[in-house]
Amino acid sequence: MVMGGRCRATRGPVGGENKDEVQPRQGVCVGAGPRAASRGGAWTVQPNPLGAEPPAEAPMARPRVRLVVTADDFGYCPRRDEGIVEAFLAGAVTSVSLLVNGAAAESAAELARRHHIPTGLHANLSEGRPVGPARHGTSSLLSPEGFFLGKMGFREAVAAGDVDMPQVREELEAQLSRFRELLGSDPTHVDGHQHVHVLPGVCQVFAEALQVCGVRFTRLPLERGVGGCTWLEAPARAFACAVERDARAAVGPFSRHGLRWTDAFVGLSTCGRHMSAHRVSGALARVLEGIPTGHTLTAELMAHPGYPSVPPTGGCGEGPDAFSCSWERLHELRVLTTPTLWARLAQDGVQLCALLDLDSKRPGEGVPGEATLETFLEPSPPSP
């Protein structure tokens, strides 16, 4: 998820109300822990990267949560990619989502191949230039200048019925084809940049396209309790609740076309400056409410680590945006690659793994234990 407009060559503020916030420093090298190991073709990650000591009662016989940590926006710019790879090699990120229209998509694909990083497609219908037929002429997906309509602009166009869904299908298929050209393989998963894949109408086209190309895994960005996260600014909380509503409605099309996703999702309440060990742990604790001890859930943590973009390099055709240029990306990188988070999550019974290692559920198969899908589809409490 990317917030804000185009980036200017200025620095964002340092500091904030987040008591666990890690402040950025110039020239700091973060991440020096154990890298993910490949065993029999499946990536496994130690639950205590960066040397975090397990609790006294460790090892865990059965984790409470098997957690995938996905770094979004791979390919956005070389500095962002540097931080993402650093987090992967530290064992703090277990998969990435690639923007095939990103300025650094080709070099990012080479990094993914070199380091054997599980890589999915970050389907983009809202930022930058298209890769499909739309780039050669007029399209309902584009502004007169030839760019996608933006995070809110695309949503408004979908709501008004101004988006031609066959053109959405063409662009999704073109991005899947471009992914195969870059990586030489199908994506491990496909999710949506700025959560466009769960929008009404788009979710149906998205599910159909993934079924045809044989991709099984996607993301359902439905974070339990996000409406009650009072640290989020009002616009961010309203956006998160809107994404939740769209995600609930997308369950039907996703299910009918055989898509799978983790039992739970975290990341709307922990994005950018709001990420901390305390808040990630708290979001996972909300997920576990009502789940009997002894049962394991699968979950995905969406993250946006990296070093700040420096204009004009980066972006998807329009230059990097303000969020990418800010210190917030570095903040996420440092939270993810410090022992505090992983010691706390290990104590909470959380174990990291790759997406393809998960026994992800279709809605009809239910959630482990006595919980049902409806438990996770309950709307968040209204914003105060």
PDB file of N, CA and C in Angstrom, residues 29-38 43-46 48-51 69 71 74 80-96 110-118 305 307 333 336-338 342 352:
ATOM      1  N   CYS A  29      23.927   0.068   8.710  1.00  0.00           N
ATOM      2  CA  CYS A  29      23.732  -1.238   8.088  1.00  0.00           C
ATOM      3  C   CYS A  29      22.919  -2.096   9.030  1.00  0.00           C
ATOM      4  N   VAL A  30      21.730  -2.497   8.622  1.00  0.00           N
ATOM      5  CA  VAL A  30      20.875  -3.297   9.487  1.00  0.00           C
ATOM      6  C   VAL A  30      20.739  -4.693   8.929  1.00  0.00           C
ATOM      7  N   GLY A  31      20.639  -5.648   9.810  1.00  0.00           N
ATOM      8  CA  GLY A  31      20.407  -7.017   9.404  1.00  0.00           C
ATOM      9  C   GLY A  31      21.695  -7.795   9.259  1.00  0.00           C
ATOM     10  N   ALA A  32      21.926  -8.725  10.140  1.00  0.00           N
ATOM     11  CA  ALA A  32      23.128  -9.545  10.041  1.00  0.00           C
ATOM     12  C   ALA A  32      22.866 -10.939  10.556  1.00  0.00           C
ATOM     13  N   GLY A  33      21.606 -11.327  10.556  1.00  0.00           N
ATOM     14  CA  GLY A  33      21.254 -12.593  11.165  1.00  0.00           C
ATOM     15  C   GLY A  33      21.231 -13.733  10.175  1.00  0.00           C
ATOM     16  N   PRO A  34      20.744 -14.897  10.592  1.00  0.00           N
ATOM     17  CA  PRO A  34      20.733 -16.067   9.727  1.00  0.00           C
ATOM     18  C   PRO A  34      19.782 -15.903   8.571  1.00  0.00           C
ATOM     19  N   ARG A  35      20.200 -16.339   7.398  1.00  0.00           N
ATOM     20  CA  ARG A  35      19.335 -16.238   6.231  1.00  0.00           C
ATOM     21  C   ARG A  35      18.427 -17.455   6.163  1.00  0.00           C
ATOM     22  N   ALA A  36      17.366 -17.314   5.348  1.00  0.00           N
ATOM     23  CA  ALA A  36      16.459 -18.437   5.157  1.00  0.00           C
ATOM     24  C   ALA A  36      17.230 -19.590   4.520  1.00  0.00           C
ATOM     25  N   ALA A  37      16.859 -20.792   4.859  1.00  0.00           N
ATOM     26  CA  ALA A  37      17.526 -21.967   4.317  1.00  0.00           C
ATOM     27  C   ALA A  37      16.568 -22.754   3.445  1.00  0.00           C
ATOM     28  N   SER A  38      17.083 -23.313   2.377  1.00  0.00           N
ATOM     29  CA  SER A  38      16.260 -24.118   1.477  1.00  0.00           C
ATOM     30  C   SER A  38      16.501 -25.582   1.765  1.00  0.00           C
ATOM     31  N   TRP A  43      11.343 -23.339   1.341  1.00  0.00           N
ATOM     32  CA  TRP A  43      12.080 -22.379   2.170  1.00  0.00           C
ATOM     33  C   TRP A  43      11.552 -22.414   3.593  1.00  0.00           C
ATOM     34  N   THR A  44      12.475 -22.488   4.535  1.00  0.00           N
ATOM     35  CA  THR A  44      12.102 -22.439   5.945  1.00  0.00           C
ATOM     36  C   THR A  44      12.905 -21.342   6.603  1.00  0.00           C
ATOM     37  N   VAL A  45      12.321 -20.688   7.573  1.00  0.00           N
ATOM     38  CA  VAL A  45      12.967 -19.576   8.245  1.00  0.00           C
ATOM     39  C   VAL A  45      12.944 -19.820   9.740  1.00  0.00           C
ATOM     40  N   GLN A  46      14.060 -19.580  10.385  1.00  0.00           N
ATOM     41  CA  GLN A  46      14.108 -19.760  11.826  1.00  0.00           C
ATOM     42  C   GLN A  46      13.185 -18.758  12.501  1.00  0.00           C
ATOM     43  N   ASN A  48      13.569 -17.178  15.186  1.00  0.00           N
ATOM     44  CA  ASN A  48      14.252 -16.135  15.938  1.00  0.00           C
ATOM     45  C   ASN A  48      15.445 -15.613  15.145  1.00  0.00           C
ATOM     46  N   PRO A  49      15.195 -14.897  14.014  1.00  0.00           N
ATOM     47  CA  PRO A  49      16.293 -14.373  13.234  1.00  0.00           C
ATOM     48  C   PRO A  49      17.069 -13.325  14.000  1.00  0.00           C
ATOM     49  N   LEU A  50      18.243 -12.974  13.453  1.00  0.00           N
ATOM     50  CA  LEU A  50      19.077 -11.912  14.002  1.00  0.00           C
ATOM     51  C   LEU A  50      19.533 -12.208  15.411  1.00  0.00           C
ATOM     52  N   GLY A  51      19.621 -13.472  15.776  1.00  0.00           N
ATOM     53  CA  GLY A  51      20.189 -13.828  17.060  1.00  0.00           C
ATOM     54  C   GLY A  51      19.269 -13.664  18.236  1.00  0.00           C
ATOM     55  N   VAL A  69       5.808 -13.411   5.910  1.00  0.00           N
ATOM     56  CA  VAL A  69       6.083 -11.972   5.881  1.00  0.00           C
ATOM     57  C   VAL A  69       6.402 -11.603   4.437  1.00  0.00           C
ATOM     58  N   ALA A  71       7.155  -8.771   1.575  1.00  0.00           N
ATOM     59  CA  ALA A  71       7.600  -7.406   1.278  1.00  0.00           C
ATOM     60  C   ALA A  71       7.009  -6.985  -0.060  1.00  0.00           C
ATOM     61  N   PHE A  74       8.491  -4.808  -4.536  1.00  0.00           N
ATOM     62  CA  PHE A  74       9.790  -5.210  -5.069  1.00  0.00           C
ATOM     63  C   PHE A  74       9.857  -4.756  -6.519  1.00  0.00           C
ATOM     64  N   ARG A  80      15.034   0.576  -2.552  1.00  0.00           N
ATOM     65  CA  ARG A  80      13.991  -0.203  -1.885  1.00  0.00           C
ATOM     66  C   ARG A  80      14.316  -1.690  -1.979  1.00  0.00           C
ATOM     67  N   ASP A  81      14.747  -2.131  -3.156  1.00  0.00           N
ATOM     68  CA  ASP A  81      15.056  -3.546  -3.355  1.00  0.00           C
ATOM     69  C   ASP A  81      16.233  -3.980  -2.491  1.00  0.00           C
ATOM     70  N   GLU A  82      17.216  -3.099  -2.329  1.00  0.00           N
ATOM     71  CA  GLU A  82      18.353  -3.417  -1.473  1.00  0.00           C
ATOM     72  C   GLU A  82      17.897  -3.741  -0.060  1.00  0.00           C
ATOM     73  N   GLY A  83      16.995  -2.939   0.465  1.00  0.00           N
ATOM     74  CA  GLY A  83      16.493  -3.185   1.812  1.00  0.00           C
ATOM     75  C   GLY A  83      15.658  -4.445   1.905  1.00  0.00           C
ATOM     76  N   ILE A  84      14.864  -4.719   0.880  1.00  0.00           N
ATOM     77  CA  ILE A  84      14.035  -5.921   0.879  1.00  0.00           C
ATOM     78  C   ILE A  84      14.900  -7.173   0.873  1.00  0.00           C
ATOM     79  N   VAL A  85      15.926  -7.197   0.017  1.00  0.00           N
ATOM     80  CA  VAL A  85      16.817  -8.352  -0.035  1.00  0.00           C
ATOM     81  C   VAL A  85      17.556  -8.503   1.293  1.00  0.00           C
ATOM     82  N   GLU A  86      17.968  -7.404   1.878  1.00  0.00           N
ATOM     83  CA  GLU A  86      18.631  -7.446   3.179  1.00  0.00           C
ATOM     84  C   GLU A  86      17.726  -8.096   4.225  1.00  0.00           C
ATOM     85  N   ALA A  87      16.463  -7.724   4.225  1.00  0.00           N
ATOM     86  CA  ALA A  87      15.523  -8.303   5.187  1.00  0.00           C
ATOM     87  C   ALA A  87      15.307  -9.788   4.908  1.00  0.00           C
ATOM     88  N   PHE A  88      15.275 -10.177   3.633  1.00  0.00           N
ATOM     89  CA  PHE A  88      15.121 -11.597   3.305  1.00  0.00           C
ATOM     90  C   PHE A  88      16.333 -12.398   3.775  1.00  0.00           C
ATOM     91  N   LEU A  89      17.520 -11.896   3.505  1.00  0.00           N
ATOM     92  CA  LEU A  89      18.725 -12.619   3.898  1.00  0.00           C
ATOM     93  C   LEU A  89      18.876 -12.688   5.409  1.00  0.00           C
ATOM     94  N   ALA A  90      18.275 -11.737   6.112  1.00  0.00           N
ATOM     95  CA  ALA A  90      18.281 -11.759   7.575  1.00  0.00           C
ATOM     96  C   ALA A  90      17.248 -12.716   8.144  1.00  0.00           C
ATOM     97  N   GLY A  91      16.395 -13.279   7.280  1.00  0.00           N
ATOM     98  CA  GLY A  91      15.356 -14.186   7.748  1.00  0.00           C
ATOM     99  C   GLY A  91      14.123 -13.491   8.252  1.00  0.00           C
ATOM    100  N   ALA A  92      13.975 -12.184   7.962  1.00  0.00           N
ATOM    101  CA  ALA A  92      12.839 -11.420   8.464  1.00  0.00           C
ATOM    102  C   ALA A  92      11.723 -11.284   7.451  1.00  0.00           C
ATOM    103  N   VAL A  93      11.988 -11.531   6.185  1.00  0.00           N
ATOM    104  CA  VAL A  93      10.999 -11.529   5.104  1.00  0.00           C
ATOM    105  C   VAL A  93      11.058 -12.894   4.446  1.00  0.00           C
ATOM    106  N   THR A  94       9.896 -13.475   4.131  1.00  0.00           N
ATOM    107  CA  THR A  94       9.869 -14.816   3.560  1.00  0.00           C
ATOM    108  C   THR A  94       9.377 -14.852   2.122  1.00  0.00           C
ATOM    109  N   SER A  95       8.824 -13.742   1.611  1.00  0.00           N
ATOM    110  CA  SER A  95       8.427 -13.682   0.202  1.00  0.00           C
ATOM    111  C   SER A  95       8.347 -12.221  -0.213  1.00  0.00           C
ATOM    112  N   VAL A  96       8.320 -11.994  -1.530  1.00  0.00           N
ATOM    113  CA  VAL A  96       8.206 -10.632  -2.046  1.00  0.00           C
ATOM    114  C   VAL A  96       7.134 -10.607  -3.123  1.00  0.00           C
ATOM    115  N   GLU A 110      16.450 -10.259 -11.214  1.00  0.00           N
ATOM    116  CA  GLU A 110      17.772 -10.879 -11.107  1.00  0.00           C
ATOM    117  C   GLU A 110      18.129 -11.155  -9.646  1.00  0.00           C
ATOM    118  N   LEU A 111      17.819 -10.236  -8.748  1.00  0.00           N
ATOM    119  CA  LEU A 111      18.062 -10.453  -7.315  1.00  0.00           C
ATOM    120  C   LEU A 111      17.252 -11.637  -6.803  1.00  0.00           C
ATOM    121  N   ALA A 112      16.001 -11.725  -7.236  1.00  0.00           N
ATOM    122  CA  ALA A 112      15.143 -12.832  -6.800  1.00  0.00           C
ATOM    123  C   ALA A 112      15.725 -14.167  -7.248  1.00  0.00           C
ATOM    124  N   ARG A 113      16.196 -14.228  -8.491  1.00  0.00           N
ATOM    125  CA  ARG A 113      16.788 -15.477  -8.977  1.00  0.00           C
ATOM    126  C   ARG A 113      18.083 -15.799  -8.232  1.00  0.00           C
ATOM    127  N   ARG A 114      18.912 -14.782  -8.022  1.00  0.00           N
ATOM    128  CA  ARG A 114      20.210 -15.004  -7.384  1.00  0.00           C
ATOM    129  C   ARG A 114      20.058 -15.519  -5.962  1.00  0.00           C
ATOM    130  N   HIS A 115      19.100 -14.967  -5.230  1.00  0.00           N
ATOM    131  CA  HIS A 115      18.945 -15.312  -3.813  1.00  0.00           C
ATOM    132  C   HIS A 115      17.815 -16.312  -3.563  1.00  0.00           C
ATOM    133  N   HIS A 116      17.204 -16.816  -4.642  1.00  0.00           N
ATOM    134  CA  HIS A 116      16.135 -17.821  -4.520  1.00  0.00           C
ATOM    135  C   HIS A 116      15.007 -17.312  -3.631  1.00  0.00           C
ATOM    136  N   ILE A 117      14.548 -16.099  -3.918  1.00  0.00           N
ATOM    137  CA  ILE A 117      13.498 -15.473  -3.116  1.00  0.00           C
ATOM    138  C   ILE A 117      12.132 -15.884  -3.679  1.00  0.00           C
ATOM    139  N   PRO A 118      11.252 -16.468  -2.881  1.00  0.00           N
ATOM    140  CA  PRO A 118       9.881 -16.751  -3.356  1.00  0.00           C
ATOM    141  C   PRO A 118       9.197 -15.453  -3.782  1.00  0.00           C
ATOM    142  N   PRO A 305       9.435  -2.768   3.630  1.00  0.00           N
ATOM    143  CA  PRO A 305      10.767  -2.338   4.048  1.00  0.00           C
ATOM    144  C   PRO A 305      11.593  -1.815   2.878  1.00  0.00           C
ATOM    145  N   TYR A 307      15.267   1.004   1.790  1.00  0.00           N
ATOM    146  CA  TYR A 307      15.907   2.298   1.973  1.00  0.00           C
ATOM    147  C   TYR A 307      15.149   3.335   1.165  1.00  0.00           C
ATOM    148  N   LEU A 333      12.037  -1.449   7.795  1.00  0.00           N
ATOM    149  CA  LEU A 333      13.198  -2.331   7.643  1.00  0.00           C
ATOM    150  C   LEU A 333      13.882  -2.565   8.982  1.00  0.00           C
ATOM    151  N   LEU A 336      11.753  -4.758  11.347  1.00  0.00           N
ATOM    152  CA  LEU A 336      11.746  -6.157  10.921  1.00  0.00           C
ATOM    153  C   LEU A 336      13.077  -6.861  11.163  1.00  0.00           C
ATOM    154  N   THR A 337      14.179  -6.115  11.181  1.00  0.00           N
ATOM    155  CA  THR A 337      15.490  -6.750  11.280  1.00  0.00           C
ATOM    156  C   THR A 337      16.172  -6.518  12.625  1.00  0.00           C
ATOM    157  N   THR A 338      15.399  -6.238  13.645  1.00  0.00           N
ATOM    158  CA  THR A 338      15.943  -6.156  14.993  1.00  0.00           C
ATOM    159  C   THR A 338      15.389  -7.314  15.820  1.00  0.00           C
ATOM    160  N   TRP A 342      11.252 -10.418  16.846  1.00  0.00           N
ATOM    161  CA  TRP A 342      11.257 -11.867  16.698  1.00  0.00           C
ATOM    162  C   TRP A 342      11.312 -12.585  18.028  1.00  0.00           C
ATOM    163  N   LEU A 352       7.869 -18.428  11.493  1.00  0.00           N
ATOM    164  CA  LEU A 352       7.895 -17.955  10.112  1.00  0.00           C
ATOM    165  C   LEU A 352       7.991 -19.105   9.128  1.00  0.00           C
TER     166      LEU A 352
END
